[in-house]
XYZ file of C-alpha atoms in Angstrom:
762
model
C 191.202 39.721 41.032
C 193.203 41.650 38.419
C 191.673 40.336 35.499
C 188.777 40.332 36.660
C 189.430 44.419 37.251
C 191.206 44.742 33.881
C 187.687 42.896 32.297
C 185.484 45.607 34.560
C 187.801 48.747 34.231
C 187.183 47.325 30.065
C 183.748 47.599 29.670
C 183.235 50.710 32.454
C 185.236 52.271 30.073
C 183.326 51.035 27.082
C 179.725 51.786 28.069
C 180.111 54.859 29.607
C 176.990 56.507 29.054
C 175.591 53.505 30.866
C 177.815 53.435 34.077
C 177.588 56.764 34.373
C 173.232 56.403 34.335
C 173.697 54.155 36.827
C 175.222 56.359 38.987
C 173.097 60.213 39.022
C 170.467 57.431 39.378
C 170.885 55.777 42.255
C 172.173 59.638 43.672
C 168.931 60.931 42.675
C 166.804 58.265 44.471
C 168.787 58.678 47.086
C 168.326 62.718 47.066
C 164.903 61.305 47.189
C 164.990 59.254 50.291
C 166.905 61.685 52.105
C 163.628 64.102 51.176
C 160.646 62.481 51.802
C 161.905 60.566 54.886
C 161.134 61.364 58.122
C 162.982 63.310 61.310
C 164.884 60.379 63.649
C 162.723 58.850 65.887
C 165.691 60.222 68.558
C 169.388 60.047 69.158
C 169.136 57.396 71.843
C 172.189 56.737 74.245
C 172.724 53.680 75.547
C 175.176 51.544 76.587
C 174.211 47.725 77.278
C 175.523 45.680 79.938
C 176.072 48.842 81.730
C 175.099 49.352 86.326
C 173.907 52.340 85.423
C 171.620 51.259 81.707
C 170.574 48.502 83.762
C 169.111 51.705 86.269
C 167.761 53.894 83.350
C 165.786 50.923 82.604
C 164.429 50.004 85.810
C 163.253 53.558 86.311
C 160.908 53.469 83.318
C 159.724 50.315 84.443
C 158.685 51.060 88.141
C 157.527 55.069 87.380
C 156.219 54.539 84.385
C 155.575 57.947 82.460
C 158.219 59.612 84.336
C 160.229 59.542 81.168
C 164.202 59.182 82.011
C 164.985 59.064 78.825
C 163.342 62.687 77.656
C 164.788 65.852 77.556
C 165.802 69.431 80.288
C 166.467 72.200 80.748
C 168.026 73.913 83.556
C 166.564 77.361 83.206
C 169.257 79.415 85.937
C 168.360 82.625 87.268
C 171.262 85.426 88.942
C 169.657 88.494 91.067
C 172.225 91.735 90.499
C 174.343 92.501 93.009
C 173.177 93.282 96.309
C 169.669 91.570 95.337
C 168.089 88.148 96.393
C 166.120 86.336 94.617
C 162.932 86.193 96.941
C 163.120 90.161 96.715
C 158.774 90.108 95.065
C 160.425 92.172 92.071
C 162.426 89.455 91.742
C 160.200 86.375 92.512
C 157.357 87.888 90.441
C 159.740 87.609 86.972
C 160.444 83.832 87.746
C 157.047 82.964 88.520
C 156.345 85.110 85.592
C 159.082 82.746 82.997
C 157.962 79.528 85.096
C 154.596 79.749 83.284
C 155.364 80.935 80.350
C 157.567 77.665 80.318
C 154.719 75.783 81.462
C 152.302 76.717 78.808
C 154.741 77.953 75.930
C 154.882 73.489 74.613
C 152.741 70.909 73.700
C 155.890 69.158 75.144
C 157.008 69.500 78.224
C 155.658 67.747 80.756
C 156.515 69.735 84.128
C 158.032 72.863 85.280
C 159.321 72.842 88.839
C 159.390 76.428 90.852
C 162.580 77.818 92.243
C 160.665 78.568 95.441
C 158.395 74.937 96.095
C 161.719 73.002 94.636
C 163.339 75.072 97.119
C 165.795 75.596 94.461
C 168.117 78.244 95.853
C 170.932 78.470 96.748
C 172.531 79.541 100.140
C 173.517 83.202 98.926
C 169.789 83.594 97.890
C 171.189 85.370 94.695
C 170.829 82.040 92.262
C 167.890 80.237 91.345
C 167.485 77.502 88.787
C 163.781 76.420 87.567
C 164.007 72.205 85.698
C 161.762 71.589 82.552
C 161.225 68.006 82.332
C 159.781 67.098 78.623
C 158.221 64.595 76.938
C 160.680 64.378 73.776
C 164.154 63.555 73.649
C 166.331 66.798 72.679
C 166.320 65.839 69.232
C 162.579 65.198 69.396
C 161.939 68.903 70.540
C 160.574 70.685 67.539
C 161.779 74.214 66.494
C 158.586 76.086 68.783
C 159.556 74.209 72.093
C 163.447 75.846 71.979
C 161.972 79.133 70.422
C 159.429 78.790 74.160
C 162.581 77.945 76.101
C 164.362 80.935 74.766
C 161.518 83.300 74.942
C 161.068 82.543 78.218
C 164.811 83.510 79.362
C 164.306 86.391 76.927
C 161.146 87.495 79.176
C 163.903 86.722 82.822
C 166.837 89.213 81.477
C 163.732 91.860 80.580
C 163.154 91.710 84.224
C 166.820 92.970 85.436
C 168.015 89.080 85.896
C 170.931 87.376 83.945
C 169.267 84.245 82.792
C 170.956 80.913 80.856
C 170.213 78.251 79.827
C 171.205 74.652 79.512
C 170.855 70.558 79.802
C 169.937 69.063 77.052
C 167.235 70.224 75.406
C 169.534 72.895 73.335
C 171.622 69.620 71.352
C 171.745 71.149 67.881
C 173.242 69.377 64.584
C 176.984 70.336 64.786
C 177.633 73.025 62.689
C 181.254 72.579 60.438
C 181.768 76.776 59.604
C 183.826 77.555 56.691
C 186.932 75.028 57.134
C 185.544 72.516 55.061
C 185.139 73.923 52.319
C 188.876 75.162 52.501
C 189.857 72.029 53.748
C 188.215 70.478 49.943
C 189.450 73.861 48.284
C 193.265 72.713 49.242
C 192.331 69.094 47.982
C 190.989 70.974 44.699
C 194.767 72.810 45.207
C 196.913 70.007 45.406
C 195.015 67.643 42.636
C 195.706 70.028 40.321
C 199.535 69.718 40.996
C 199.366 66.296 41.253
C 197.786 66.285 37.798
C 198.504 69.640 35.768
C 195.454 69.297 34.117
C 191.925 70.555 35.627
C 189.803 67.776 34.225
C 192.168 64.852 36.099
C 191.798 67.370 39.332
C 188.688 67.013 38.651
C 187.576 63.977 38.725
C 188.625 62.467 42.282
C 186.618 65.804 43.391
C 183.222 64.862 40.821
C 183.475 61.300 42.033
C 183.947 61.864 45.571
C 181.170 64.334 46.357
C 178.736 61.576 44.648
C 179.813 58.459 46.494
C 179.266 61.106 49.698
C 176.343 62.078 48.697
C 174.451 59.047 47.954
C 176.298 57.832 50.797
C 174.782 60.654 53.526
C 171.792 60.791 51.944
C 170.961 57.196 52.230
C 171.791 57.671 55.815
C 169.110 60.392 55.885
C 167.246 58.387 54.027
C 167.037 55.419 56.759
C 167.485 58.118 60.257
C 164.161 57.187 61.993
C 164.436 53.795 60.883
C 167.598 53.159 62.235
C 167.871 56.001 64.621
C 170.985 57.560 62.814
C 171.810 60.764 64.903
C 173.743 63.670 63.263
C 177.062 62.632 64.060
C 176.720 59.578 61.613
C 176.156 61.235 58.699
C 178.791 63.128 59.783
C 181.670 60.952 59.966
C 180.324 59.628 56.177
C 181.039 62.668 55.180
C 184.670 62.904 56.400
C 185.351 59.314 56.065
C 183.648 59.111 52.742
C 185.194 62.211 51.170
C 188.756 61.377 52.159
C 189.362 57.812 50.922
C 186.955 58.649 47.750
C 189.221 61.352 46.574
C 191.808 59.231 47.555
C 191.243 55.717 46.017
C 189.925 57.898 42.361
C 193.286 59.664 42.524
C 195.332 56.141 42.300
C 192.812 54.681 39.751
C 193.436 57.767 37.289
C 197.683 58.455 38.410
C 197.872 54.979 37.057
C 195.438 55.528 34.261
C 198.301 58.450 33.138
C 200.923 56.423 34.443
C 199.195 53.606 31.377
C 198.942 55.907 28.069
C 202.527 57.708 29.096
C 203.415 53.382 28.270
C 201.566 53.605 24.425
C 198.894 52.407 25.487
C 194.806 53.140 23.840
C 192.854 54.839 26.422
C 190.539 51.975 26.550
C 193.267 49.871 27.149
C 194.768 52.036 29.474
C 191.667 52.322 31.380
C 191.355 48.147 32.067
C 194.867 47.538 33.310
C 194.783 50.683 35.997
C 191.286 49.069 37.268
C 193.182 45.874 36.886
C 196.297 47.492 39.505
C 195.264 50.535 41.789
C 192.082 49.117 41.301
C 193.515 45.421 43.035
C 195.129 47.908 45.284
C 191.613 49.917 46.191
C 189.809 46.819 46.598
C 192.536 44.994 49.466
C 192.952 49.381 50.957
C 188.974 49.090 50.895
C 188.138 46.179 52.740
C 190.986 47.193 55.519
C 188.941 50.276 56.537
C 185.206 48.381 56.631
C 186.962 45.795 58.881
C 188.457 48.513 61.229
C 185.283 50.264 61.321
C 182.773 47.740 60.983
C 184.995 45.954 64.175
C 182.863 48.666 66.260
C 180.909 46.522 66.926
C 182.470 44.557 69.397
C 182.764 47.413 71.003
C 178.694 46.906 72.057
C 177.405 50.659 72.050
C 174.711 51.278 69.509
C 175.747 54.909 68.675
C 179.206 53.632 67.510
C 178.523 50.913 65.782
C 175.838 52.657 63.874
C 178.724 55.350 63.185
C 181.724 52.486 61.643
C 178.390 50.812 60.039
C 177.130 53.597 57.992
C 180.941 55.100 57.267
C 181.521 51.552 56.360
C 178.914 51.895 53.638
C 180.226 54.725 52.647
C 183.582 53.990 52.309
C 182.361 50.372 50.036
C 180.432 53.252 47.641
C 184.136 54.876 47.297
C 185.157 51.526 46.165
C 182.920 51.168 43.578
C 182.801 54.568 42.711
C 186.479 54.460 42.064
C 186.494 50.627 39.430
C 183.152 51.507 37.978
C 182.015 55.861 37.319
C 185.799 56.702 37.367
C 187.548 54.800 34.223
C 183.470 55.606 32.844
C 184.086 59.784 33.022
C 187.986 59.041 31.809
C 186.666 58.045 28.278
C 184.403 60.472 28.859
C 187.197 63.375 29.522
C 189.868 61.758 26.159
C 192.517 63.632 26.294
C 191.648 66.604 28.314
C 192.509 63.835 31.144
C 196.468 64.267 29.809
C 198.551 67.621 30.222
C 199.086 69.766 27.823
C 202.172 69.068 26.739
C 200.822 65.672 26.636
C 198.164 66.110 24.777
C 200.012 69.281 22.266
C 202.823 65.784 22.092
C 199.352 64.677 19.662
C 198.549 61.158 20.647
C 199.184 60.103 23.956
C 200.577 56.740 23.339
C 203.176 57.643 20.979
C 204.793 61.357 23.560
C 208.123 61.211 23.306
C 209.341 60.711 26.578
C 209.449 63.866 28.236
C 205.602 64.350 27.170
C 205.704 60.853 29.022
C 206.967 61.454 31.826
C 204.624 64.107 32.631
C 201.497 62.340 31.454
C 202.059 59.796 34.067
C 202.327 62.118 36.127
C 204.239 60.523 38.939
C 206.141 58.398 36.715
C 208.021 61.289 35.990
C 212.283 60.601 36.311
C 212.959 57.037 36.028
C 216.393 56.593 36.740
C 219.037 58.697 36.277
C 220.882 55.975 34.741
C 218.766 55.673 31.809
C 219.965 59.683 31.902
C 216.205 60.497 32.855
C 216.002 63.082 35.878
C 215.128 60.855 39.363
C 212.086 63.131 41.308
C 212.194 63.700 44.225
C 210.935 60.001 45.893
C 213.587 58.092 44.396
C 215.767 60.557 45.833
C 214.643 60.391 49.479
C 213.883 56.261 48.986
C 217.986 56.192 48.232
C 218.779 58.531 50.959
C 216.591 56.233 53.190
C 219.046 53.054 52.171
C 221.915 54.435 52.022
C 221.164 55.096 55.694
C 218.172 53.460 57.729
C 219.024 52.844 61.118
C 219.466 56.336 61.302
C 216.346 57.066 59.762
C 214.245 54.636 61.156
C 215.574 55.933 65.602
C 214.731 59.011 63.892
C 211.460 58.566 63.031
C 210.361 56.289 65.837
C 212.130 58.600 68.561
C 210.603 61.403 67.432
C 206.440 59.794 66.946
C 207.458 58.576 71.003
C 208.015 62.092 72.338
C 205.215 62.988 70.344
C 203.286 60.488 72.435
C 205.353 61.654 76.079
C 201.414 63.029 76.837
C 198.940 60.224 76.195
C 200.113 58.382 79.435
C 197.685 60.898 80.845
C 195.440 60.568 79.180
C 192.068 61.506 81.423
C 188.648 60.102 79.501
C 185.040 61.968 79.500
C 182.345 63.013 77.669
C 181.765 65.929 77.521
C 179.163 67.934 79.579
C 177.947 71.382 79.587
C 181.182 71.596 81.632
C 183.040 71.121 77.793
C 181.142 73.887 75.633
C 182.390 76.953 74.431
C 183.036 80.436 77.488
C 180.329 82.435 75.965
C 177.692 79.841 75.254
C 174.276 80.041 77.709
C 175.178 76.417 78.545
C 178.816 76.946 79.475
C 177.227 80.181 81.721
C 174.294 78.198 82.779
C 176.460 75.188 83.698
C 179.380 77.686 86.137
C 176.217 80.487 87.790
C 175.235 76.692 89.174
C 179.183 75.378 89.914
C 179.133 78.971 91.725
C 175.295 78.845 93.453
C 175.094 74.939 94.754
C 178.999 73.348 94.235
C 180.698 71.866 91.444
C 179.573 68.917 91.815
C 175.518 70.665 91.861
C 175.410 69.409 86.901
C 176.499 66.438 87.515
C 173.913 64.463 90.229
C 174.531 61.245 90.876
C 170.867 58.915 90.832
C 170.532 55.391 93.680
C 168.225 53.687 92.969
C 167.046 51.202 95.380
C 165.166 47.836 94.401
C 163.121 45.713 96.504
C 161.373 43.593 94.968
C 163.854 40.753 96.413
C 164.711 42.242 99.146
C 165.066 39.369 101.989
C 162.290 38.879 104.404
C 160.827 41.447 107.353
C 163.445 43.737 105.558
C 161.368 46.711 103.727
C 162.412 49.037 100.657
C 162.155 52.252 102.580
C 164.256 50.566 105.609
C 166.901 49.306 103.128
C 166.661 53.134 101.103
C 167.338 55.268 104.603
C 169.961 53.040 105.035
C 171.242 53.625 101.539
C 170.977 56.870 102.675
C 172.784 57.123 105.940
C 176.377 55.201 104.430
C 176.381 57.386 101.380
C 176.188 60.461 103.846
C 179.449 59.569 105.263
C 181.815 58.868 102.290
C 183.962 61.075 100.606
C 183.434 63.702 98.539
C 179.521 63.277 99.423
C 177.574 67.112 99.294
C 173.951 66.463 100.229
C 171.874 63.089 99.377
C 168.094 64.227 99.381
C 165.211 61.672 100.901
C 163.921 58.655 99.008
C 161.094 58.831 96.342
C 159.514 56.151 96.458
C 157.339 54.958 93.665
C 153.532 53.503 93.867
C 153.918 50.236 93.806
C 156.097 50.583 96.895
C 158.872 48.610 96.349
C 161.335 51.176 94.562
C 163.420 54.347 95.253
C 165.323 56.673 93.974
C 167.466 59.330 95.923
C 170.635 61.999 94.571
C 173.586 62.001 95.717
C 175.242 65.405 94.843
C 178.891 65.237 94.952
C 181.805 67.991 95.906
C 184.252 67.340 93.505
C 183.404 68.751 89.342
C 180.872 65.703 87.896
C 184.201 64.917 84.886
C 187.686 65.251 88.263
C 188.379 61.959 89.028
C 187.135 62.290 93.092
C 183.636 61.926 91.514
C 184.792 59.217 89.306
C 185.546 57.218 93.351
C 182.708 58.403 94.774
C 181.187 56.482 92.642
C 182.798 53.334 92.868
C 182.688 53.370 96.682
C 178.912 54.114 96.582
C 178.417 50.862 94.799
C 180.632 48.770 97.215
C 178.534 50.277 100.201
C 175.638 49.363 98.313
C 177.179 45.672 97.348
C 177.690 45.197 101.176
C 174.052 46.855 101.655
C 172.471 44.861 99.232
C 174.102 41.282 100.972
C 172.422 41.905 104.359
C 168.896 43.219 103.275
C 168.798 41.952 99.736
C 167.858 44.695 98.707
C 170.379 46.023 95.369
C 171.484 50.048 94.906
C 171.362 50.975 91.095
C 174.479 54.059 90.742
C 173.364 55.954 87.591
C 172.385 59.788 86.363
C 175.035 60.985 83.400
C 178.492 61.540 85.560
C 177.406 57.530 86.063
C 176.704 56.916 82.114
C 180.152 57.907 81.452
C 181.934 56.305 83.982
C 180.383 52.944 83.250
C 181.323 54.397 78.350
C 184.738 54.797 80.014
C 185.782 51.638 81.988
C 183.357 49.807 79.121
C 185.511 50.924 76.285
C 188.632 50.342 78.038
C 187.490 46.526 78.349
C 186.914 46.165 74.279
C 190.518 47.969 73.790
C 192.369 44.918 73.946
C 189.531 42.448 72.198
C 188.657 45.317 68.702
C 192.695 45.656 68.513
C 193.398 42.558 68.197
C 189.874 41.365 66.013
C 191.204 44.255 63.540
C 194.367 44.007 63.340
C 194.248 40.310 63.088
C 191.982 40.703 60.392
C 193.937 43.100 58.632
C 197.223 41.011 58.815
C 195.908 38.316 57.409
C 194.499 40.176 54.910
C 197.829 41.700 53.986
C 199.798 38.332 53.982
C 196.893 37.714 51.185
C 198.028 40.893 49.497
C 201.839 40.914 49.847
C 202.988 37.670 50.880
C 204.927 37.792 53.412
C 204.934 38.155 57.126
C 207.194 40.229 58.615
C 205.554 43.538 55.892
C 201.899 42.906 58.025
C 203.869 42.785 61.395
C 205.295 45.770 60.330
C 202.712 47.820 58.975
C 201.109 46.759 62.158
C 203.828 47.977 64.129
C 203.996 51.013 62.380
C 200.302 51.945 62.800
C 200.529 51.369 66.896
C 203.715 54.896 66.620
C 201.186 56.604 65.263
C 198.149 56.403 66.525
C 199.939 56.797 69.827
C 201.848 59.546 69.096
C 198.138 61.041 67.474
C 197.081 60.451 70.746
C 199.394 62.302 72.280
C 199.018 65.184 70.495
C 195.227 65.106 71.182
C 195.930 65.831 75.389
C 198.647 67.842 74.254
C 196.037 69.775 72.681
C 192.196 69.077 73.929
C 193.505 67.834 77.326
C 196.563 70.210 78.258
C 195.653 73.294 76.472
C 198.680 73.613 74.114
C 198.370 75.421 70.895
C 194.414 75.914 71.933
C 194.229 79.150 69.959
C 195.607 77.897 67.487
C 192.929 74.925 66.924
C 190.314 76.950 68.459
C 189.889 74.741 71.424
C 187.922 77.007 74.377
C 187.701 74.120 77.350
C 190.489 72.172 77.772
C 188.746 68.652 79.457
C 189.178 65.418 79.737
C 189.758 63.131 75.909
C 186.072 62.193 75.323
C 185.476 58.652 75.800
C 184.912 57.003 72.187
C 188.223 58.603 70.687
C 191.117 56.172 71.793
C 188.804 52.846 70.396
C 187.529 54.860 67.414
C 191.348 56.561 66.399
C 192.594 53.123 66.736
C 189.190 51.818 64.585
C 189.508 54.369 61.740
C 193.079 55.409 61.607
C 194.527 51.658 61.108
C 192.070 51.576 58.150
C 193.490 54.612 55.838
C 196.893 53.780 57.562
C 196.737 50.378 55.431
C 195.683 51.674 52.785
C 198.753 53.899 52.077
C 200.774 50.308 53.255
C 198.533 49.251 50.181
C 199.338 51.273 47.642
C 203.251 52.139 48.235
C 204.449 48.486 48.975
C 202.223 47.269 46.473
C 204.229 49.020 43.442
C 207.108 47.234 45.518
C 205.572 43.708 45.610
C 205.109 44.220 42.297
C 208.827 45.319 40.995
C 210.394 42.120 43.589
C 208.130 40.036 41.788
C 208.794 41.537 38.349
C 213.125 40.727 38.901
C 214.730 43.691 40.914
C 216.202 44.223 44.121
C 214.973 44.455 47.565
C 216.746 47.760 46.955
C 215.812 48.571 43.685
C 212.402 47.176 44.443
C 211.946 50.019 46.620
C 213.353 52.549 45.031
C 210.499 51.341 42.088
C 208.126 52.011 45.004
C 208.768 55.593 45.921
C 209.926 56.257 42.498
C 206.198 55.724 40.874
C 204.226 56.291 44.706
C 205.638 58.554 46.804
C 203.954 61.712 44.632
C 200.740 60.437 44.252
C 200.763 59.172 48.215
C 201.808 62.334 48.891
C 198.653 64.087 47.249
C 196.157 61.586 48.773
C 198.016 61.918 51.990
C 198.011 66.011 52.055
C 194.538 65.648 50.783
C 193.222 63.251 53.135
C 194.470 65.784 56.027
C 192.868 68.819 54.591
C 189.569 67.073 54.915
C 189.844 65.874 58.009
C 191.934 68.666 58.924
C 188.089 70.442 57.487
C 186.227 69.610 60.917
C 188.046 71.223 63.901
C 185.956 74.323 62.732
C 183.276 72.201 63.954
C 180.923 74.079 66.692
C 180.239 70.255 68.280
C 183.707 69.668 70.962
C 183.672 65.632 69.613
C 183.961 67.077 65.784
C 186.523 68.977 66.364
C 188.203 65.842 68.382
C 187.430 64.021 65.568
C 188.886 65.688 63.477
C 191.818 67.216 64.700
C 192.880 63.413 65.835
C 192.633 61.694 62.430
C 194.702 64.820 60.343
C 197.707 64.360 62.591
C 197.212 60.953 62.338
C 197.489 60.962 59.164
C 200.264 62.969 58.551
C 202.061 61.035 61.471
C 201.993 57.937 59.247
C 202.107 58.664 55.884
C 205.082 61.059 56.514
C 207.042 59.426 58.612
C 206.211 56.137 59.567
C 204.951 55.150 55.230
C 207.434 57.139 53.807
C 210.125 56.794 56.352
C 209.962 53.740 58.804
C 208.883 51.471 55.949
C 211.515 51.592 53.731
C 214.083 51.466 56.902
C 212.465 48.729 57.475
C 212.470 47.560 54.281
C 215.870 48.467 53.626
C 217.514 46.329 56.662
C 214.854 43.292 56.353
C 216.301 43.106 52.186
C 215.377 39.585 50.613
C 213.441 38.275 54.078
C 210.968 41.260 53.476
C 208.944 38.763 51.211
C 209.522 35.638 52.704
C 206.605 33.619 53.342
C 206.777 29.583 54.603
C 206.150 27.173 51.646
C 203.005 25.555 53.550
C 201.693 29.412 53.837
C 201.918 30.595 50.084
C 199.873 26.682 49.571
C 197.435 27.951 52.288
C 196.711 31.289 51.514
C 194.779 32.211 47.583
C 196.729 34.351 45.297
C 195.190 37.617 44.625
C 197.679 38.727 41.891
C 197.600 42.150 43.587
C 200.460 42.784 41.828
C 198.622 41.899 38.665
C 201.390 39.580 37.247
C 198.837 36.720 35.981
C 196.739 39.636 34.487
C 200.253 40.597 32.350
C 201.310 36.660 31.970
C 197.714 36.706 30.388
C 197.672 39.515 28.382
C 201.229 38.693 26.870
C 199.353 35.476 25.777
C 196.877 37.643 23.807
C 199.038 39.492 22.317
C 197.571 42.931 23.669
C 200.746 43.747 26.195
C 202.067 46.553 24.168
C 204.192 49.569 25.713
C 207.947 49.270 26.740
C 207.034 46.473 29.424
C 205.589 44.147 27.346
C 208.935 41.912 26.874
C 209.037 42.064 30.715
C 205.315 40.644 30.851
C 207.174 37.559 29.495
C 209.521 37.347 31.276
C 207.910 34.277 34.947
C 208.435 35.428 38.290
C 211.393 35.430 40.297
C 211.019 32.323 42.589
């Protein structure tokens, strides 16, 4: 692989105009496709295999025209203190609003009048009008949303308090200025790392091109593949982070090769052949983790994972081809000012060489050169491996403690910021009709296969009677039958709020009761509704977590065994990842569920953690964590293969890689943290979770746990059974085959030419 990538890097450098033109053309084509694409048909959220989804599907079949998936809105009216909604003036204002809602948009299916539907609170001060639409929330036109807001305004002008909730108000999440700040921080880190504006600008430029192609392609295909706005947001988040990091590693290795005295084309080839191999395998681990989300069988999660994986593939290809091409355009301007002043970069003095390499400065105190921070830290860990290991592990364990109190759920209007109309409507309904009113359960009684002599009416009546007797049930509505008379629908209002444990227990109790009735009558009862769907999603994700972990970690373990040709190094990498992700989940619970530092991170409403968060973090964080493992440990493996003792190899890996890995981690953290400013609670939580997970993994696990464990293992860290050595392919990530080949052709110029001719130790 190293030889192929070496040739690819040299080709891209030599034919830079051609390579750059191809990528610009791809960006243009994707942009045109995005600009001319139709709007997404819907933002469907289906959970195959769950009872709640089966009930929704049954409703679509048995109640044609009801459009169970259509958007809904609740316009909530609150009378002033001392007045009632039945007062003539207030009633007239509500009726005018209802009429405006009915005639305001052709997408409206029906509007339930509060007085006809008896949607009045016991104290008479609160009423609501239910608006049902023919389309989903993401298909609603701006005109329909404006009509909804105008109707609410008419009610306010009449002196009533009017708030609107429901999924009709879904909007594309906004990330705010913090995303721009994250990119700006990345730019500053790159300038500090490289000491040259051109070199700092290359990773940013190529990352933006990659994200532009990826997101534009997602937009172009959104209608065809039913992709939501969250899909492109995740692709942007992951694409920016890995795009900058992968380019950073290629540019850093290029500068190091130039510092060794090589011509620029040769340096570009070697950079892609060595660091590029690490980029390929790091990208593969991320892709495996993201594509593995398909095993959960939640379409929304699958699409998010596949789209983000596609963006990662683009980032890898850009790092391998466009970066060497742009380095060819940049020439000496990609090097620091000192190196440019020294004349020909390949013949610069020692000080200039170290400055050119960036991460290679201060190689060895014994050679008369000043050790850098990575060297000093590695030697510190080697002297005190047990103390460093225990400190890092105990520290991560303490942070992980809140994860034991993890509560899962899906966001609803109750998780919205308190200043939004959705949250205000939610609170008004809760005060007027009870906490459970915002999360009613829907029961569908299917009598088509009922036993002889058993009618669906009798079965529905029995269901209603027994459910009323359950704990935590406030109201059970009379059954509504379809035209065929073989299906009934009932609504159950719990006493507790939708996200409570009591409501979840009620869902299970109703299903147990329904199973008993089905055995007696043959009529099956399915429980659905948003609250029941949330319960099913949480259960499905919990059931899928262990198989997903086994699949992703198993595949990545095999991949890392191929990369490092070791058994213990991949095992250590996987265990370190588990430490990172559990600690990150603990931090997420502390901030978003317990409310610690909530004001600092802009969390206006605490509550259960999004159900998809644990499995999503496992997938994404595992892939990103393996990035740093590959980039840092491949340099150690390279040094060990070239004859250094295990401890020396660890120091060499940190000397060459610590500065760049640190910069890459800071960049990735800043990019993810930029999404904490999103108006969408799910995006905010994902941004925080990924940022803190990268922090834990890069600075505690990879920078502390990894060298400490390698120091304790010594030569055993690189042990691989002989029979396994024969089975595993040799992908030559460390470039040993490339060095040998170049030595034979006389192109292994530079100070390490003699070392390249030495055979790898057995």
